[in-house]
Amino acid sequence: MALEDVCSFKERSVQHKWFSFSSLGDAAIPFPMSDHYNLRYSRLETSENNCGVPLHFFIPPLPHSSSFIKRPLSSFCPPKNSMTVQRPFRLAHGTTTLGFIFQGGVIAAADTRASAGGLVACPAVHKITPIHSHLVVTSSGSGADCMLWERILIREIRLYQLRHGHRLSIRATAKLLSSMLHPFKGTEMCVALTLCGWDNGPKLIYVCSDGARLQGDVFSVGSGSPYAYGVLDRELRWSLSKGEAISLAREAVFRATHRDAYSGNNVDLFHITAQGWSQRKREDLKEEYYRDKEKKGKKKNDKLK
Amino acid sequence: MEYLIGIQGQDFVLVAADNVAASSIIQMKHDYDKMFKLSEKILLLCVGEAGDTVQFAEYIQKNVQLYKMRNGYELSPAAAANFTRKNLADYLRSRTPYHVNLLLAGYDDTDGPGLYYMDHLSSLAKAPFAAHGYGKRFILNLPSFTVRLIDKEGIHDLEKLTLGAK
């Protein structure tokens, strides 16, 4: 990816087969879409086809999508000899991720189940990815899209650091990510990331492929988020100790995985402070369930006595 | 649902917006600011589709500030409102229209206070009072009120309440 960009390599022959997203008229895109931090105008000309997305994003021509009526894709009309790609299964967005700020830093927690409709496609996925030493991102939505955009974000942040000698702030990272996702608004891409990090203080920012960019103190994303919010809203305070915060995050994910069919298996937990992120050992929630059941059973027996 | 309201007075404009940033059924933020400062005496209030609001409002905000930098003086509220409407109209029939509803409130040193209502179909109206959201249905029905008081002594007529130029 990086080398291709540095060499301004463009595969012209491929453009006949695939409908290149980057070759759509730039009239509707109000931002100067080129390599983000490169101010030399000669580079701007050669990479003018690049819509700000680091690779040449050739999307296969999609059948007319009626779910987004406001953004008619009729101008994406594929050339007659091209093939449309049928998806073999319905995309589903089952997950529980959460992040919150307290006096001891930022906690990021997530389950590890990847579901495809009713199938548990993978029980041990990493939904929390470190971007750099002081930033992790929790992902939700379409697994493939999230993995790609995490990788793109890592690349862009690292490039900025190499070019300018200092690290981009987390708010700027969120804004950069939001601008990069904007051209794909109205397509079926679904990415909801929560950036949890530390730069001059704890930061928590939610970025979504719809375009939303919100900074806050607590966010939970995914199909299990209402259950997680229920647990978090009750106990969350600024003055929590590290141990209490970790057990609160675990409890919130556990309760969400208990009730939500599309979340489950394990819980991943990251703690970010001024010294960087640290990861807790992945815990199987099945054991937590049995411990909880035993505790409740004991309570019931105590009451009966 | 998001709510904006604006009322123009003799020498002021009063605007208010709700503070909720919601994502379907979840309230993600309780303290979200929907007002964008365009210049010292102009505010833009913006609600609508998730990413469009901030992208469009910031685009207008930066362009208004750029005008001041280039020309040395600020855009008047009427000019800013018309500029905003023109941008909305230009994108309306493109592949990516901005689905945003706006109120622009400003004070012009020569013309006085002004409240401009704009909606996602890029209509523009200068109005003494305006609202967006469910509240629109309440405020637009307020040309005047007949007021009566009922207490232990019976029914009393009070003074009629009128709103807006009569």
Short mmCIF file of C-alpha atoms in Angstrom, two decimals:
data_model
loop_
_atom_site.label_atom_id
_atom_site.label_comp_id
_atom_site.label_asym_id
_atom_site.label_seq_id
_atom_site.Cartn_x
_atom_site.Cartn_y
_atom_site.Cartn_z
CA MET A 1 0.00 0.00 0.00
CA ALA A 2 2.60 2.55 1.08
CA LEU A 3 5.05 1.78 -1.68
CA GLU A 4 2.37 1.95 -4.33
CA ASP A 5 1.41 5.39 -3.14
CA VAL A 6 4.96 6.72 -2.95
CA CYS A 7 5.59 5.61 -6.51
CA SER A 8 2.22 7.05 -7.68
CA PHE A 9 1.53 3.70 -9.24
CA LYS A 10 -1.77 3.51 -11.14
CA GLU A 11 -3.02 0.33 -12.73
CA ARG A 12 -4.72 1.77 -15.77
CA SER A 13 -5.59 -1.58 -17.32
CA VAL A 14 -7.66 -2.60 -14.31
CA GLN A 15 -9.94 0.39 -14.71
CA HIS A 16 -11.71 -1.19 -17.65
CA LYS A 17 -12.94 -4.18 -15.66
CA TRP A 18 -13.95 -2.50 -12.45
CA PHE A 19 -15.94 0.64 -12.06
CA SER A 20 -13.42 2.80 -10.33
CA PHE A 21 -14.88 4.77 -7.48
CA SER A 22 -12.12 7.27 -7.75
CA SER A 23 -12.91 8.14 -11.33
CA LEU A 24 -16.38 9.45 -10.48
CA GLY A 25 -16.63 13.18 -11.04
CA ASP A 26 -15.34 15.09 -8.08
CA ALA A 27 -18.10 17.66 -8.37
CA ALA A 28 -20.14 16.23 -5.56
CA ILE A 29 -17.27 15.81 -3.16
CA PRO A 30 -16.63 19.13 -1.46
CA PHE A 31 -13.20 18.32 -0.04
CA PRO A 32 -9.87 18.54 -1.80
CA MET A 33 -9.44 14.83 -2.13
CA SER A 34 -5.83 13.94 -2.47
CA ASP A 35 -3.06 12.53 -0.37
CA HIS A 36 -3.92 14.11 2.94
CA TYR A 37 -0.77 15.70 4.21
CA ASN A 38 1.19 16.23 1.07
CA LEU A 39 1.20 19.89 0.15
CA ARG A 40 3.40 19.76 -2.90
CA TYR A 41 1.17 20.61 -5.87
CA SER A 42 3.00 18.35 -8.29
CA ARG A 43 1.98 15.38 -6.20
CA LEU A 44 -1.60 16.66 -6.08
CA GLU A 45 -1.89 16.44 -9.85
CA THR A 46 -0.61 12.92 -10.19
CA SER A 47 -2.72 11.58 -7.37
CA GLU A 48 -5.85 13.54 -8.29
CA ASN A 49 -7.74 10.32 -8.99
CA ASN A 50 -7.19 9.30 -5.42
CA CYS A 51 -10.24 10.37 -3.47
CA GLY A 52 -8.29 10.69 -0.25
CA VAL A 53 -8.56 6.96 0.27
CA PRO A 54 -5.06 5.55 0.44
CA LEU A 55 -5.57 2.80 -2.12
CA HIS A 56 -7.33 2.86 -5.42
CA PHE A 57 -10.69 1.75 -4.22
CA PHE A 58 -12.20 -0.22 -7.00
CA ILE A 59 -15.65 -1.27 -5.87
CA PRO A 60 -17.44 -3.82 -7.99
CA PRO A 61 -20.57 -2.37 -9.57
CA LEU A 62 -23.45 -2.88 -7.14
CA PRO A 63 -27.03 -3.60 -8.10
CA HIS A 64 -29.29 -0.62 -7.52
CA SER A 65 -29.69 -0.40 -3.79
CA SER A 66 -33.11 0.80 -2.71
CA SER A 67 -32.36 1.00 1.01
CA PHE A 68 -30.79 4.44 0.72
CA ILE A 69 -33.41 6.38 -1.15
CA LYS A 70 -31.80 9.72 -0.53
CA ARG A 71 -28.63 8.76 -2.34
CA PRO A 72 -29.70 7.19 -5.61
CA LEU A 73 -27.02 4.92 -6.96
CA SER A 74 -28.49 5.10 -10.45
CA SER A 75 -25.45 6.97 -11.71
CA PHE A 76 -23.36 3.95 -10.69
CA CYS A 77 -24.88 2.15 -13.69
CA PRO A 78 -22.44 -0.63 -14.47
CA PRO A 79 -21.21 -1.08 -18.04
CA LYS A 80 -23.21 -3.78 -19.76
CA ASN A 81 -20.52 -6.42 -19.92
CA SER A 82 -19.61 -6.34 -16.22
CA MET A 83 -20.74 -8.80 -13.60
CA THR A 84 -22.60 -7.90 -10.45
CA VAL A 85 -21.50 -9.55 -7.21
CA GLN A 86 -24.16 -11.35 -5.23
CA ARG A 87 -23.66 -11.64 -1.52
CA PRO A 88 -24.12 -15.21 -0.26
CA PHE A 89 -25.46 -14.21 3.16
CA ARG A 90 -27.07 -11.23 4.80
CA LEU A 91 -24.65 -8.87 6.52
CA ALA A 92 -25.31 -8.73 10.26
CA HIS A 93 -23.89 -6.38 12.86
CA GLY A 94 -23.98 -8.32 16.10
CA THR A 95 -21.57 -7.27 18.75
CA THR A 96 -21.17 -5.60 22.12
CA THR A 97 -18.37 -3.10 22.52
CA LEU A 98 -18.03 -0.41 25.11
CA GLY A 99 -15.62 2.26 26.29
CA PHE A 100 -15.68 4.66 29.20
CA ILE A 101 -13.50 7.25 30.91
CA PHE A 102 -12.81 7.34 34.64
CA GLN A 103 -10.19 8.81 36.94
CA GLY A 104 -7.69 6.06 36.13
CA GLY A 105 -7.84 6.41 32.34
CA VAL A 106 -9.96 4.73 29.65
CA ILE A 107 -11.39 1.22 29.61
CA ALA A 108 -12.27 -0.47 26.32
CA ALA A 109 -14.09 -3.80 26.38
CA ALA A 110 -15.72 -6.00 23.74
CA ASP A 111 -17.06 -9.49 23.19
CA THR A 112 -15.38 -11.82 20.68
CA ARG A 113 -18.19 -13.31 18.64
CA ALA A 114 -18.43 -12.76 14.88
CA SER A 115 -21.91 -13.67 13.66
CA ALA A 116 -23.16 -14.03 10.10
CA GLY A 117 -26.94 -14.11 10.36
CA GLY A 118 -27.66 -16.96 12.77
CA LEU A 119 -24.26 -18.59 12.41
CA VAL A 120 -21.40 -17.99 14.83
CA ALA A 121 -18.78 -17.50 12.15
CA CYS A 122 -15.94 -17.16 14.62
CA PRO A 123 -16.02 -17.34 18.43
CA ALA A 124 -12.64 -15.70 19.00
CA VAL A 125 -12.30 -12.50 17.05
CA HIS A 126 -10.29 -9.44 18.09
CA LYS A 127 -12.67 -6.51 18.15
CA ILE A 128 -10.23 -4.20 19.89
CA THR A 129 -7.17 -3.24 17.88
CA PRO A 130 -4.28 -1.06 19.01
CA ILE A 131 -3.48 1.76 16.60
CA HIS A 132 -0.45 3.08 18.42
CA SER A 133 0.88 2.94 21.94
CA HIS A 134 -1.79 5.30 23.29
CA LEU A 135 -4.80 4.53 21.12
CA VAL A 136 -6.98 1.49 20.65
CA VAL A 137 -10.07 1.23 18.53
CA THR A 138 -13.09 -1.00 19.18
CA SER A 139 -14.93 -2.05 16.08
CA SER A 140 -18.50 -2.92 15.32
CA GLY A 141 -20.53 -3.35 12.17
CA SER A 142 -19.24 -5.31 9.23
CA GLY A 143 -16.14 -7.27 10.26
CA ALA A 144 -14.34 -7.00 6.95
CA ASP A 145 -14.94 -3.26 6.64
CA CYS A 146 -13.71 -2.67 10.18
CA MET A 147 -10.52 -4.66 9.66
CA LEU A 148 -9.74 -2.73 6.50
CA TRP A 149 -10.38 0.68 8.00
CA GLU A 150 -8.37 -0.12 11.12
CA ARG A 151 -5.45 -0.99 8.88
CA ILE A 152 -5.89 2.17 6.83
CA LEU A 153 -6.04 4.24 10.00
CA ILE A 154 -2.85 2.67 11.38
CA ARG A 155 -1.14 3.46 8.09
CA GLU A 156 -2.29 7.09 7.96
CA ILE A 157 -1.37 7.78 11.58
CA ARG A 158 2.07 6.30 11.12
CA LEU A 159 2.63 8.27 7.90
CA TYR A 160 1.64 11.50 9.65
CA GLN A 161 4.05 10.75 12.46
CA LEU A 162 6.90 10.08 10.05
CA ARG A 163 6.20 13.19 7.98
CA HIS A 164 5.64 15.68 10.78
CA GLY A 165 7.67 14.31 13.65
CA HIS A 166 4.86 14.29 16.16
CA ARG A 167 1.81 12.13 16.70
CA LEU A 168 -1.62 13.24 15.53
CA SER A 169 -4.02 14.05 18.39
CA ILE A 170 -6.94 11.71 18.95
CA ARG A 171 -9.54 14.32 18.00
CA ALA A 172 -7.69 14.93 14.74
CA THR A 173 -7.45 11.17 14.18
CA ALA A 174 -11.21 10.92 14.57
CA LYS A 175 -11.78 13.79 12.16
CA LEU A 176 -9.38 12.24 9.64
CA LEU A 177 -11.17 8.91 9.88
CA SER A 178 -14.55 10.62 9.51
CA SER A 179 -13.39 12.46 6.37
CA MET A 180 -12.03 9.24 4.88
CA LEU A 181 -15.32 7.45 5.49
CA HIS A 182 -17.45 10.27 4.05
CA PRO A 183 -17.21 9.28 0.36
CA PHE A 184 -18.70 5.90 1.26
CA LYS A 185 -21.78 7.32 2.91
CA GLY A 186 -24.86 5.87 1.27
CA THR A 187 -23.14 2.64 0.26
CA GLU A 188 -23.53 -0.57 2.20
CA MET A 189 -20.35 -0.10 4.13
CA CYS A 190 -20.98 -0.27 7.86
CA VAL A 191 -18.27 0.74 10.28
CA ALA A 192 -18.78 2.00 13.83
CA LEU A 193 -15.49 2.55 15.63
CA THR A 194 -14.81 3.90 19.09
CA LEU A 195 -11.38 5.44 19.49
CA CYS A 196 -10.19 5.06 23.09
CA GLY A 197 -6.94 6.75 23.87
CA TRP A 198 -4.81 9.16 25.77
CA ASP A 199 -3.27 12.48 24.67
CA ASN A 200 -3.07 15.17 27.38
CA GLY A 201 -5.95 13.41 29.08
CA PRO A 202 -8.30 10.50 28.41
CA LYS A 203 -10.25 10.66 25.16
CA LEU A 204 -13.18 8.65 23.87
CA ILE A 205 -14.56 9.37 20.40
CA TYR A 206 -17.19 7.46 18.43
CA VAL A 207 -16.90 7.51 14.63
CA CYS A 208 -19.45 5.93 12.35
CA SER A 209 -19.67 5.37 8.61
CA ASP A 210 -22.98 7.31 8.66
CA GLY A 211 -20.84 10.35 9.37
CA ALA A 212 -21.39 10.75 13.11
CA ARG A 213 -18.39 11.82 15.17
CA LEU A 214 -19.07 12.21 18.87
CA GLN A 215 -16.74 12.82 21.78
CA GLY A 216 -18.02 11.64 25.15
CA ASP A 217 -17.43 9.85 28.44
CA VAL A 218 -19.15 6.56 27.77
CA PHE A 219 -20.12 4.81 24.56
CA SER A 220 -21.44 1.37 23.82
CA VAL A 221 -21.98 0.16 20.27
CA GLY A 222 -23.63 -2.87 18.74
CA SER A 223 -26.67 -5.06 19.11
CA GLY A 224 -25.80 -5.69 22.77
CA SER A 225 -25.33 -2.02 23.60
CA PRO A 226 -28.72 -1.39 25.26
CA TYR A 227 -27.94 -4.14 27.77
CA ALA A 228 -24.44 -2.82 28.37
CA TYR A 229 -25.74 0.73 28.84
CA GLY A 230 -28.16 -0.59 31.44
CA VAL A 231 -25.31 -1.92 33.56
CA LEU A 232 -22.93 0.99 32.88
CA ASP A 233 -25.39 3.82 33.54
CA ARG A 234 -26.12 2.43 36.96
CA GLU A 235 -22.60 2.06 38.34
CA LEU A 236 -20.38 4.35 36.30
CA ARG A 237 -18.71 7.19 38.25
CA TRP A 238 -15.57 9.21 37.69
CA SER A 239 -14.13 8.05 41.02
CA LEU A 240 -14.03 4.31 40.29
CA SER A 241 -10.80 2.51 41.14
CA LYS A 242 -9.02 0.56 38.41
CA GLY A 243 -10.26 -2.78 39.75
CA GLU A 244 -13.84 -1.56 40.04
CA ALA A 245 -13.78 -0.12 36.51
CA ILE A 246 -12.46 -3.35 35.05
CA SER A 247 -15.04 -5.45 36.84
CA LEU A 248 -17.79 -3.03 35.76
CA ALA A 249 -16.74 -3.34 32.11
CA ARG A 250 -16.60 -7.13 32.41
CA GLU A 251 -20.02 -7.22 34.04
CA ALA A 252 -21.53 -4.99 31.34
CA VAL A 253 -20.20 -7.18 28.51
CA PHE A 254 -21.21 -10.33 30.37
CA ARG A 255 -24.81 -9.16 30.86
CA ALA A 256 -25.02 -8.06 27.22
CA THR A 257 -23.70 -11.38 25.94
CA HIS A 258 -26.14 -13.20 28.21
CA ARG A 259 -29.17 -11.51 26.65
CA ASP A 260 -28.03 -10.69 23.12
CA ALA A 261 -27.84 -13.68 20.80
CA TYR A 262 -25.28 -12.03 18.54
CA SER A 263 -22.72 -11.35 21.29
CA GLY A 264 -20.87 -13.89 23.33
CA ASN A 265 -17.95 -16.22 23.87
CA ASN A 266 -15.13 -14.17 25.46
CA VAL A 267 -14.48 -10.67 26.70
CA ASP A 268 -11.44 -8.61 25.76
CA LEU A 269 -10.45 -5.72 27.98
CA PHE A 270 -7.95 -2.92 27.41
CA HIS A 271 -6.92 -0.24 29.87
CA ILE A 272 -5.35 2.95 28.52
CA THR A 273 -3.44 5.42 30.68
CA ALA A 274 -0.82 8.08 30.16
CA GLN A 275 1.74 5.28 29.98
CA GLY A 276 -0.05 3.53 27.11
CA TRP A 277 -2.44 0.63 26.70
CA SER A 278 -2.34 -2.68 28.56
CA GLN A 279 -4.39 -5.72 27.69
CA ARG A 280 -6.06 -8.04 30.15
CA LYS A 281 -6.09 -11.77 29.51
CA ARG A 282 -9.07 -12.83 27.42
CA GLU A 283 -11.76 -14.39 29.64
CA ASP A 284 -14.27 -17.03 28.71
CA LEU A 285 -17.71 -15.83 29.73
CA LYS A 286 -19.03 -19.38 29.96
CA GLU A 287 -17.15 -19.79 33.23
CA GLU A 288 -18.46 -16.42 34.42
CA TYR A 289 -21.96 -17.65 33.68
CA TYR A 290 -21.54 -20.76 35.81
CA ARG A 291 -19.96 -18.79 38.65
CA ASP A 292 -22.86 -16.35 38.51
CA LYS A 293 -25.39 -19.18 38.51
CA GLU A 294 -23.69 -20.80 41.50
CA LYS A 295 -23.70 -17.50 43.38
CA LYS A 296 -27.39 -17.07 42.71
CA GLY A 297 -28.07 -20.67 43.70
CA LYS A 298 -26.22 -20.17 46.98
CA LYS A 299 -28.17 -16.98 47.69
CA LYS A 300 -31.43 -18.80 47.05
CA ASN A 301 -30.40 -21.59 49.40
CA ASP A 302 -29.38 -19.09 52.06
CA LYS A 303 -32.75 -17.40 51.76
CA LEU A 304 -34.61 -20.69 52.02
CA LYS A 305 -32.71 -21.54 55.18
CA MET B 1 -36.43 13.88 17.43
CA GLU B 2 -34.18 16.93 17.12
CA TYR B 3 -35.61 20.32 17.89
CA LEU B 4 -34.62 23.87 16.95
CA ILE B 5 -36.47 27.07 17.74
CA GLY B 6 -35.80 30.72 17.04
CA ILE B 7 -37.65 33.93 17.90
CA GLN B 8 -36.75 37.38 16.61
CA GLY B 9 -37.36 40.33 18.87
CA GLN B 10 -36.96 44.08 18.51
CA ASP B 11 -33.18 44.10 18.76
CA PHE B 12 -32.28 40.48 19.42
CA VAL B 13 -32.76 36.95 18.16
CA LEU B 14 -33.27 34.16 20.66
CA VAL B 15 -32.43 30.61 19.59
CA ALA B 16 -32.45 27.27 21.36
CA ALA B 17 -31.64 23.70 20.40
CA ASP B 18 -31.91 20.37 22.16
CA ASN B 19 -28.75 18.62 23.38
CA VAL B 20 -29.35 15.04 22.37
CA ALA B 21 -27.28 13.11 19.85
CA ALA B 22 -29.22 9.94 19.18
CA SER B 23 -28.55 6.84 17.13
CA SER B 24 -31.85 5.06 16.49
CA ILE B 25 -33.14 4.20 19.97
CA ILE B 26 -29.99 5.04 21.93
CA GLN B 27 -29.16 8.52 23.26
CA MET B 28 -25.41 8.58 22.67
CA LYS B 29 -24.77 12.04 24.08
CA HIS B 30 -26.78 14.30 26.41
CA ASP B 31 -24.67 17.43 25.95
CA TYR B 32 -24.27 17.78 22.20
CA ASP B 33 -24.04 21.34 20.84
CA LYS B 34 -25.95 21.92 17.60
CA MET B 35 -25.01 25.56 17.16
CA PHE B 36 -22.13 26.65 14.93
CA LYS B 37 -20.65 30.11 15.25
CA LEU B 38 -20.20 31.54 11.77
CA SER B 39 -18.93 34.93 12.85
CA GLU B 40 -19.14 37.32 15.77
CA LYS B 41 -22.84 37.97 15.22
CA ILE B 42 -24.09 34.97 13.24
CA LEU B 43 -25.10 31.52 14.54
CA LEU B 44 -26.06 28.53 12.45
CA LEU B 45 -28.23 25.82 14.02
CA CYS B 46 -28.17 22.54 12.18
CA VAL B 47 -30.12 19.27 12.56
CA GLY B 48 -30.68 16.34 10.24
CA GLU B 49 -28.82 13.26 9.10
CA ALA B 50 -25.90 12.12 11.22
CA GLY B 51 -22.76 13.06 9.31
CA ASP B 52 -24.30 15.61 6.96
CA THR B 53 -25.02 18.11 9.75
CA VAL B 54 -21.45 18.54 10.94
CA GLN B 55 -19.87 18.29 7.47
CA PHE B 56 -22.19 20.88 5.92
CA ALA B 57 -22.22 23.25 8.88
CA GLU B 58 -18.43 23.21 9.20
CA TYR B 59 -18.07 23.76 5.45
CA ILE B 60 -20.28 26.87 5.66
CA GLN B 61 -18.53 28.01 8.83
CA LYS B 62 -15.07 27.81 7.28
CA ASN B 63 -16.16 29.54 4.09
CA VAL B 64 -17.70 32.44 6.00
CA GLN B 65 -14.48 32.82 7.95
CA LEU B 66 -12.48 32.63 4.72
CA TYR B 67 -14.55 35.49 3.27
CA LYS B 68 -13.59 37.62 6.24
CA MET B 69 -9.92 36.77 5.83
CA ARG B 70 -9.92 37.55 2.12
CA ASN B 71 -11.99 40.73 2.16
CA GLY B 72 -11.38 42.19 5.58
CA TYR B 73 -15.04 42.46 6.57
CA GLU B 74 -17.68 39.94 7.58
CA LEU B 75 -20.60 38.62 5.59
CA SER B 76 -23.96 40.01 6.67
CA PRO B 77 -26.52 37.51 8.01
CA ALA B 78 -28.63 37.85 4.84
CA ALA B 79 -25.63 37.15 2.65
CA ALA B 80 -24.56 34.20 4.79
CA ALA B 81 -28.09 32.77 4.64
CA ASN B 82 -28.23 33.08 0.88
CA PHE B 83 -24.77 31.53 0.53
CA THR B 84 -25.88 28.59 2.68
CA ARG B 85 -29.05 28.14 0.67
CA LYS B 86 -27.12 28.23 -2.61
CA ASN B 87 -24.82 25.46 -1.41
CA LEU B 88 -27.78 23.34 -0.28
CA ALA B 89 -29.47 23.88 -3.64
CA ASP B 90 -26.33 22.98 -5.60
CA TYR B 91 -26.00 19.65 -3.78
CA LEU B 92 -29.74 18.92 -3.85
CA ARG B 93 -29.74 17.42 -7.32
CA SER B 94 -26.36 15.78 -7.07
CA ARG B 95 -25.63 12.21 -6.06
CA THR B 96 -25.00 13.30 -2.48
CA PRO B 97 -27.55 15.81 -1.26
CA TYR B 98 -27.21 17.10 2.30
CA HIS B 99 -30.24 16.21 4.36
CA VAL B 100 -30.07 19.05 6.89
CA ASN B 101 -32.54 21.55 8.36
CA LEU B 102 -31.14 24.88 9.44
CA LEU B 103 -31.86 28.06 11.30
CA LEU B 104 -29.53 31.00 10.80
CA ALA B 105 -29.72 33.77 13.38
CA GLY B 106 -27.77 36.99 13.05
CA TYR B 107 -27.55 40.64 13.92
CA ASP B 108 -26.71 43.10 11.20
CA ASP B 109 -25.49 46.54 12.31
CA THR B 110 -27.60 48.29 9.67
CA ASP B 111 -30.62 45.99 9.23
CA GLY B 112 -30.98 44.74 12.79
CA PRO B 113 -31.75 41.22 13.93
CA GLY B 114 -32.66 38.50 11.42
CA LEU B 115 -33.82 34.89 11.66
CA TYR B 116 -33.66 32.74 8.53
CA TYR B 117 -35.37 29.37 8.14
CA MET B 118 -33.86 26.84 5.68
CA ASP B 119 -34.84 23.26 5.08
CA HIS B 120 -33.35 20.27 3.31
CA LEU B 121 -35.04 21.18 0.03
CA SER B 122 -33.10 24.47 0.18
CA SER B 123 -36.00 26.78 0.79
CA LEU B 124 -35.13 30.06 2.52
CA ALA B 125 -37.47 32.33 4.43
CA LYS B 126 -36.79 35.25 6.71
CA ALA B 127 -39.28 34.85 9.55
CA PRO B 128 -40.03 36.42 12.93
CA PHE B 129 -40.20 32.96 14.49
CA ALA B 130 -39.30 29.50 13.22
CA ALA B 131 -38.73 25.95 14.40
CA HIS B 132 -37.60 22.54 13.16
CA GLY B 133 -38.74 19.16 14.46
CA TYR B 134 -41.93 18.18 16.19
CA GLY B 135 -41.94 21.59 17.85
CA LYS B 136 -42.56 23.17 14.46
CA ARG B 137 -46.18 22.12 14.68
CA PHE B 138 -46.65 23.91 17.96
CA ILE B 139 -44.90 27.20 17.32
CA LEU B 140 -46.36 27.83 13.89
CA ASN B 141 -49.85 27.82 15.34
CA LEU B 142 -49.25 30.77 17.58
CA PRO B 143 -50.50 33.94 15.93
CA SER B 144 -52.50 34.78 19.02
CA PHE B 145 -53.96 33.20 22.13
CA THR B 146 -57.29 33.80 23.80
CA VAL B 147 -56.70 33.49 27.54
CA ARG B 148 -59.23 32.83 30.28
CA LEU B 149 -58.64 32.11 33.95
CA ILE B 150 -60.77 29.71 35.99
CA ASP B 151 -60.57 29.87 39.77
CA LYS B 152 -62.95 29.49 42.69
CA GLU B 153 -64.72 32.69 41.68
CA GLY B 154 -65.56 31.50 38.18
CA ILE B 155 -64.31 32.31 34.68
CA HIS B 156 -62.36 35.53 33.95
CA ASP B 157 -61.28 36.95 30.61
CA LEU B 158 -57.63 37.96 30.42
CA GLU B 159 -55.76 39.99 27.81
CA LYS B 160 -55.23 38.35 24.42
CA LEU B 161 -51.63 37.19 23.81
CA THR B 162 -50.27 37.94 20.35
CA LEU B 163 -46.97 36.77 18.89
CA GLY B 164 -45.26 38.22 15.83
CA ALA B 165 -46.04 41.36 13.83
CA LYS B 166 -49.73 42.20 13.87
#
